[in-house]
């Protein structure tokens, strides 16, 4: 239409523009959030490097792994760190995801942007794209650093690999969980269109999701079962395994509860064992070697959920205004 | 002025064309059976009481509201198509802007998001109001913010400019300044303007086309110059407390009886004769009469009504 060139006076475009169009708009609008998250990623990573260095120093002095060290070797800082990492997906969901669209709906800036020459869908793709990219970058960085620390020293660290503090904070799970919860926050924000309300609902959703996630984590891989003689100890290679259940069993495989023959005296117990014909222990567990597969399965499920929520938000935006 | 109402049959000759347009919310119809045409290059006033459907109509035009039925075209292009977006600009009632952006950044947003952006025009509008370019939008006064919003709208170089109560929150000085700016820019570029307003005087000064809505339906559409002369204000003496029979053949929009006297807004369907006084009403009187009487039959000037396929009998 107009033939006037966009950058008439020379002074205005002295600096070359790296970002254009919607990317510029989205990053300018969320500049403060972006800076905060970048700082969080950098400081968090440095903190992990520092703590890891201290742990190595401590273990070297103690002569580990030739000699045992007195546990716990890590102090309060380790708990703070796992707490920080564990709450990161929720924090991102509540403070980045929930207001992402809700704030623009509430302040009318959604209307401002979508009455320029961009469609709602293009604007949303830009917003969600950058939001997910930033979430992914921050969480992948922190997860990578934490994994790099935890994996070689896991035997001296207090928590087990199946604990949420490890399973959810290492490998691909941390970024995937953060993406899923953030996408849920975005969806809630797009539906409620009010910042405060969507932040509260997102927080409640995060708590509920975390509880459900804790329960369902052990179903991510098929359980393994080991039968070994009653009078033997559990094989040492299973010291890393996560116990799901254990029984005592007869020769033909009939299972009895763990406390079946717990009697007042040893004699009575032995009699009970002989009576029922119990000959072996049965141990049901998840092996540490299954962890990587379980984490990628978890990430796959969470990413599928993220894709579903994102598709819903985009589909809805083409039918209804924001 | 009827000649200007009927441009050639080119599809782009109508800035806005609605056929059987309707929007139903959960509470009921906000707008229904809305059919009209607005020729390009006119300044159109959108008038109606609160809840008449003005914002719904503007919302559908700016793709913020999805029509339940009917169709709406801007310069011949259906509003559902993305290619219509560069052709209109919208200034909402509360003129939302990013509060943390500076004025310069706000204008940059316009240039980043609009293909036909005219930075020189936008900067001229901002500069002529002495708005500091590096001030944050959140720190500006209401008048200055409106000016920035205007700059954003005009920088887009729209063919159709839609304004929802643009002056409502401005002091008289800023209001005057903005109307002057609006008229100057619109006339210079031949922009078609649709503005909703409560201020009837404001409309009388600025608009040469009117779209009157009440109760979700169109009451009047057409040239301001043709709508007013279609009405006559009749003052006379009542017969037995009722209007004289001589008015029966004409459309009485509204009548008021005071003692033995009556005053009626009449749309004559032929020569008016009788022992009463007639006078030409003002635009304001005609508008008020129509707004007060939602049951009066709607009036379209030639050209404002679209073909029968979209208009349903009410």
XYZ file of C-alpha atoms in Angstrom, chain A residues 50-222:
173
model
C 30.672 -25.538 43.369
C 28.910 -28.206 45.423
C 30.289 -30.961 43.253
C 33.785 -29.563 43.685
C 33.382 -29.502 47.450
C 32.115 -33.074 47.493
C 35.052 -34.278 45.400
C 37.463 -32.531 47.769
C 35.802 -34.139 50.758
C 35.818 -37.597 49.208
C 39.466 -37.281 48.166
C 40.478 -36.403 51.708
C 38.557 -39.401 52.987
C 40.201 -41.702 50.473
C 36.948 -42.681 48.750
C 36.191 -45.093 47.045
C 38.921 -47.319 48.560
C 37.737 -46.418 52.021
C 34.213 -45.868 53.165
C 33.093 -42.396 54.093
C 30.814 -41.446 56.885
C 27.395 -40.601 55.498
C 25.913 -38.149 54.899
C 28.667 -36.431 52.988
C 26.455 -33.666 51.701
C 24.808 -31.134 53.910
C 21.808 -28.897 53.830
C 22.873 -27.304 50.534
C 22.191 -30.519 48.664
C 18.630 -30.608 49.990
C 18.122 -26.982 49.004
C 19.405 -27.749 45.531
C 17.121 -30.737 44.980
C 14.254 -28.696 46.379
C 15.017 -25.894 43.940
C 15.207 -28.271 40.998
C 12.092 -30.106 42.112
C 10.044 -26.943 42.375
C 11.366 -25.435 39.147
C 8.713 -26.988 36.841
C 5.944 -25.737 39.112
C 7.492 -22.285 39.420
C 7.799 -22.041 35.642
C 4.203 -23.196 35.214
C 2.816 -20.674 37.707
C 4.986 -17.664 36.857
C 5.727 -18.179 33.160
C 2.988 -20.445 31.802
C -0.140 -19.212 33.557
C 0.277 -15.461 32.839
C 1.636 -15.999 29.307
C -1.735 -15.578 27.608
C -3.901 -14.660 30.596
C -1.995 -11.384 31.148
C -2.510 -10.335 27.537
C -6.183 -11.229 27.715
C -6.617 -9.347 30.956
C -4.758 -6.191 29.917
C -6.219 -6.137 26.418
C -2.826 -6.413 24.748
C -3.970 -9.652 23.090
C -6.474 -7.502 21.246
C -3.776 -4.943 20.474
C -1.454 -7.501 18.882
C -4.101 -9.464 17.011
C -5.573 -6.349 15.409
C -2.207 -5.629 13.843
C -1.535 -7.675 10.724
C -0.879 -10.972 12.532
C -3.395 -13.693 13.201
C -4.016 -15.079 16.670
C -2.510 -18.377 15.658
C 0.773 -16.869 14.470
C 1.061 -14.793 17.615
C 0.359 -17.788 19.834
C 2.875 -19.929 17.978
C 5.515 -17.262 18.552
C 4.621 -16.918 22.241
C 4.422 -20.634 22.958
C 7.484 -21.365 20.859
C 9.686 -18.957 22.793
C 8.185 -19.932 26.143
C 8.867 -23.616 25.526
C 12.299 -22.945 24.109
C 13.330 -20.959 27.182
C 11.856 -23.558 29.537
C 13.685 -26.286 27.658
C 16.992 -24.416 27.691
C 16.910 -23.581 31.418
C 15.791 -27.022 32.544
C 18.067 -28.952 30.208
C 21.062 -26.971 31.451
C 20.256 -27.521 35.126
C 19.320 -31.154 34.589
C 22.537 -31.812 32.674
C 24.653 -30.299 35.449
C 22.802 -32.170 38.160
C 23.026 -35.473 36.297
C 26.747 -34.869 35.813
C 27.090 -34.497 39.556
C 24.731 -37.190 40.780
C 25.585 -40.130 38.498
C 29.200 -40.839 39.565
C 28.587 -40.099 43.246
C 25.157 -41.608 43.683
C 26.392 -44.232 46.119
C 27.378 -41.601 48.675
C 24.385 -39.373 48.122
C 21.475 -39.998 50.380
C 18.596 -40.344 47.941
C 17.711 -43.295 45.794
C 17.379 -43.107 42.018
C 13.636 -43.728 42.205
C 13.122 -40.790 44.556
C 11.476 -37.769 42.985
C 14.470 -35.669 43.960
C 16.623 -37.699 41.575
C 14.328 -39.283 39.013
C 12.497 -36.017 38.248
C 15.576 -33.809 38.395
C 17.954 -35.658 36.119
C 18.112 -36.637 32.471
C 15.198 -35.733 30.208
C 12.545 -35.760 32.940
C 13.194 -32.279 34.358
C 12.778 -30.457 31.016
C 9.856 -32.669 29.994
C 8.055 -32.174 33.314
C 8.665 -28.432 33.130
C 7.322 -28.293 29.564
C 4.226 -30.264 30.492
C 3.374 -28.193 33.552
C 4.106 -24.941 31.705
C 1.844 -26.017 28.847
C -0.828 -26.824 31.421
C -0.362 -23.342 32.917
C -0.682 -21.754 29.465
C -3.855 -23.735 28.790
C -5.378 -22.796 32.134
C -4.461 -19.154 31.515
C -5.990 -19.219 28.037
C -9.209 -20.678 29.429
C -9.541 -18.472 32.517
C -8.171 -15.235 31.021
C -7.352 -13.880 34.486
C -3.791 -13.781 35.762
C -4.339 -14.382 39.453
C -7.025 -17.026 39.021
C -4.988 -18.956 36.482
C -1.878 -18.812 38.691
C -3.818 -20.245 41.630
C -5.439 -22.970 39.532
C -2.101 -23.791 37.920
C -0.501 -24.116 41.339
C -3.232 -26.504 42.464
C -2.857 -28.443 39.233
C 0.920 -28.706 39.760
C 0.447 -30.096 43.263
C -2.113 -32.632 42.030
C 0.053 -33.569 39.050
C 3.064 -34.042 41.310
C 1.119 -36.376 43.602
C -0.193 -38.383 40.660
C 3.273 -38.473 39.158
C 4.824 -39.803 42.387
C 2.294 -42.633 42.413
C 2.659 -43.569 38.771
C 6.434 -43.403 38.509
C 6.945 -47.094 39.337
C 4.670 -48.190 36.481
C 7.007 -46.726 33.885
C 8.856 -50.024 33.430
C 7.875 -53.682 33.886
